[in-house]
C-alpha positions as semicolon CSV with decimal commas, in nm:
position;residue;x (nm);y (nm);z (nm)
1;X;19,610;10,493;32,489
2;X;19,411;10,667;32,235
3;X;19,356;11,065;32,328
4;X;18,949;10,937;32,275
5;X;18,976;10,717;32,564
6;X;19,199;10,997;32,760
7;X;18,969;11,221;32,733
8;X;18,683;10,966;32,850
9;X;18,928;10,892;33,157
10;X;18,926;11,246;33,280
11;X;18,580;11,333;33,302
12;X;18,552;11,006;33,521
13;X;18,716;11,150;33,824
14;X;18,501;11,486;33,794
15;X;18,181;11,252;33,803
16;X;18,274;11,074;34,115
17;X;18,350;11,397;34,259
18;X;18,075;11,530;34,212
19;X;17,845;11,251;34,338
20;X;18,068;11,094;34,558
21;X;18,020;11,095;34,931
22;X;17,697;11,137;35,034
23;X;17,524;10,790;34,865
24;X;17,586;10,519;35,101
25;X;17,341;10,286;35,179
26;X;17,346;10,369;35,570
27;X;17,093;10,496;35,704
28;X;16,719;10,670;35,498
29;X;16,754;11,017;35,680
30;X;17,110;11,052;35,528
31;X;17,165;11,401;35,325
32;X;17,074;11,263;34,945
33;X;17,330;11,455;34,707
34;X;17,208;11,747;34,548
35;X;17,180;11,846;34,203
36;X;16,917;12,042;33,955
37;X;16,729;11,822;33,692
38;X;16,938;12,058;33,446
39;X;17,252;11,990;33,597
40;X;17,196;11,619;33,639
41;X;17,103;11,573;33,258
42;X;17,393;11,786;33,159
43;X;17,610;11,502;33,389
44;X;17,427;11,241;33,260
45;X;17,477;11,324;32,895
46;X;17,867;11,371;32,995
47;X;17,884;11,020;33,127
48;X;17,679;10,865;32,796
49;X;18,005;11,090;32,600
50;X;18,262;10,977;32,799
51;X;18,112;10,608;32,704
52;X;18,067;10,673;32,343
53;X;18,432;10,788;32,304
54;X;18,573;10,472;32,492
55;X;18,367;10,235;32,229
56;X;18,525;10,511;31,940
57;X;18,124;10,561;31,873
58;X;17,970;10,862;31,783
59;X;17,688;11,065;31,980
60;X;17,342;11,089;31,715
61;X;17,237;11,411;31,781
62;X;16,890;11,488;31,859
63;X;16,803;11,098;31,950
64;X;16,843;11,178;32,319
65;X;16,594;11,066;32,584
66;X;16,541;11,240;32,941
67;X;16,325;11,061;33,188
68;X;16,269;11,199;33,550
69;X;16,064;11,006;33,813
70;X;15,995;11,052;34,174
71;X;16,257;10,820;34,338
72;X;16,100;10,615;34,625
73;X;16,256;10,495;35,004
74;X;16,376;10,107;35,029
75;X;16,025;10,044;35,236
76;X;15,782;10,219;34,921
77;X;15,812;10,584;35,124
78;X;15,719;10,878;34,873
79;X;15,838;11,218;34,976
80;X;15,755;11,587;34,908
81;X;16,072;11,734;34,906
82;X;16,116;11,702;34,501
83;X;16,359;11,452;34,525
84;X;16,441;11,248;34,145
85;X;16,603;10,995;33,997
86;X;16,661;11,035;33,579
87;X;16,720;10,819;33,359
88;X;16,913;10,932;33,031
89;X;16,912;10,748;32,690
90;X;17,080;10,780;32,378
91;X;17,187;10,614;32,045
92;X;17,576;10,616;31,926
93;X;17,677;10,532;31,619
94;X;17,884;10,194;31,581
95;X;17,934;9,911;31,302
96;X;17,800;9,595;31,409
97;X;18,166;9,466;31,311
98;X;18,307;9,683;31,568
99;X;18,015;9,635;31,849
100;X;18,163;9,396;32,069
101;X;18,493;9,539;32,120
102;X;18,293;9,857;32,226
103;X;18,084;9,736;32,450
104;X;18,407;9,538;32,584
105;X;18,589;9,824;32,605
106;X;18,280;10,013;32,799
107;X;18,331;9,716;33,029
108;X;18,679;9,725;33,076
109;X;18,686;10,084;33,157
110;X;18,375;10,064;33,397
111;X;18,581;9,824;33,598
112;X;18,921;10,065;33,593
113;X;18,681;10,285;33,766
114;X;18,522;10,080;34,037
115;X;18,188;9,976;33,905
116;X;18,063;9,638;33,968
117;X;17,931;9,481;33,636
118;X;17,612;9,320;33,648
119;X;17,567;9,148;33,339
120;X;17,810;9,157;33,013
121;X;17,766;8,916;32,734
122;X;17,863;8,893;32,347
123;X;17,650;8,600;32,236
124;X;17,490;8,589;31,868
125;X;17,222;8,340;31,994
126;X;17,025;8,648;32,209
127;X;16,918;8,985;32,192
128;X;17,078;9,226;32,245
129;X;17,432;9,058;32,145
130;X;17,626;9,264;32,325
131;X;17,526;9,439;32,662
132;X;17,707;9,545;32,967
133;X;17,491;9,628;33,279
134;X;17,707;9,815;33,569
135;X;17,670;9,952;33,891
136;X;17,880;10,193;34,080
137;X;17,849;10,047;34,502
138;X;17,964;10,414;34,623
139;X;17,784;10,643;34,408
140;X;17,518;10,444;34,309
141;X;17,485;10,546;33,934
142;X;17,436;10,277;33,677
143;X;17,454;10,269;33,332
144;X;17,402;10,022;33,058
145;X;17,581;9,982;32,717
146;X;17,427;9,755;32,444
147;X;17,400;9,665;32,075
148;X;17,064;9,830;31,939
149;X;17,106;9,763;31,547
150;X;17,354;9,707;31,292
151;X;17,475;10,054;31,282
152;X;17,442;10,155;31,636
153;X;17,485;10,117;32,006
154;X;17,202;10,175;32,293
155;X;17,360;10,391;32,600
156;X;17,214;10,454;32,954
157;X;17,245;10,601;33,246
158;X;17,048;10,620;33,550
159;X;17,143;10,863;33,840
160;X;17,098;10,776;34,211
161;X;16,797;10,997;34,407
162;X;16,893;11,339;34,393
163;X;16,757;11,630;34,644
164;X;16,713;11,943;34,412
165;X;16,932;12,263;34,542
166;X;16,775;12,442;34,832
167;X;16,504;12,207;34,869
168;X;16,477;12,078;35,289
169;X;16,521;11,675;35,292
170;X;16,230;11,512;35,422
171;X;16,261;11,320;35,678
172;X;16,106;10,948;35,744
């Protein structure tokens, strides 16, 4: 094992620790896990590094995307309480030659670590090529890891709703 992909492996079990627990799909009223918008982009851009270094890409700097939205109840309820999900782009750095085995790796490692895949493909006759769509069932985050261009890869990652600190859960 490459020390790239060790050091990809340990920030895993940090992640899941720190958004583990409190995401089950149980019941609406159920404490949402809390996190600042800071905090969660700093996580967020983590988790698109840990990626990068498993498909031996490299991070462009400065091509990174932050989108927060107002994250909304299974039945369409809206609440005050500043609750967010965010949803965190950025381009990496990758031959086409070598795309596929990253994106397979991506894959690979997203299953070591309990994520259910929703889509992967490597198939020349669509676009993108090369995409893996996965879902964690716990913790709820997803990302997405796919073949922008011929020098680079597309990374994502969406967090679950998050509760800001010190701001009272609404109740429904």
């Amino acid at each position: 094992m490459t020390f790239k992909r060790r050091a990809a492996l340990a920030l895993v079990p940090t992640l899941v620790l720190l958004l583990g627990g409190c995401m089950s799909d149980a019941e609406k009223n159920e404490p949402l896990p809390r996190m600042s918008k800071d905090k969660a982009e700093s996580w967020a851009a983590h988790w698109a590094g840990s990626m990068a270094r498993t498909a031996e890409a490299k991070l462009v700097a400065g091509d990174e995307k932050a989108s927060f939205t107002d994250c909304l109840g299974k039945g369409g309820e809206s609440a005050d309480d500043g609750r967010f999900t965010l949803r965190y782009s950025v381009k990496a750095a990758l031959p086409k030659a070598r795309q596929a085995d990253g994106i397979r790796a991506i894959k690979d490692e997203l299953e070591k670590q309990g994520f259910e895949i929703q889509g992967y493909r490597s198939d020349p006759a669509v676009k993108p090529v090369n995409l893996v769509d996965a879902r964690h069932p716990k913790d709820r985050q997803a990302v997405t890891a796919e073949d922008l261009d011929d020098t680079s890869i597309l990374l994502v990652v969406r967090t679950p709703c998050l509760l800001p600190p010190g701001a009272e859960q609404q109740e429904f």
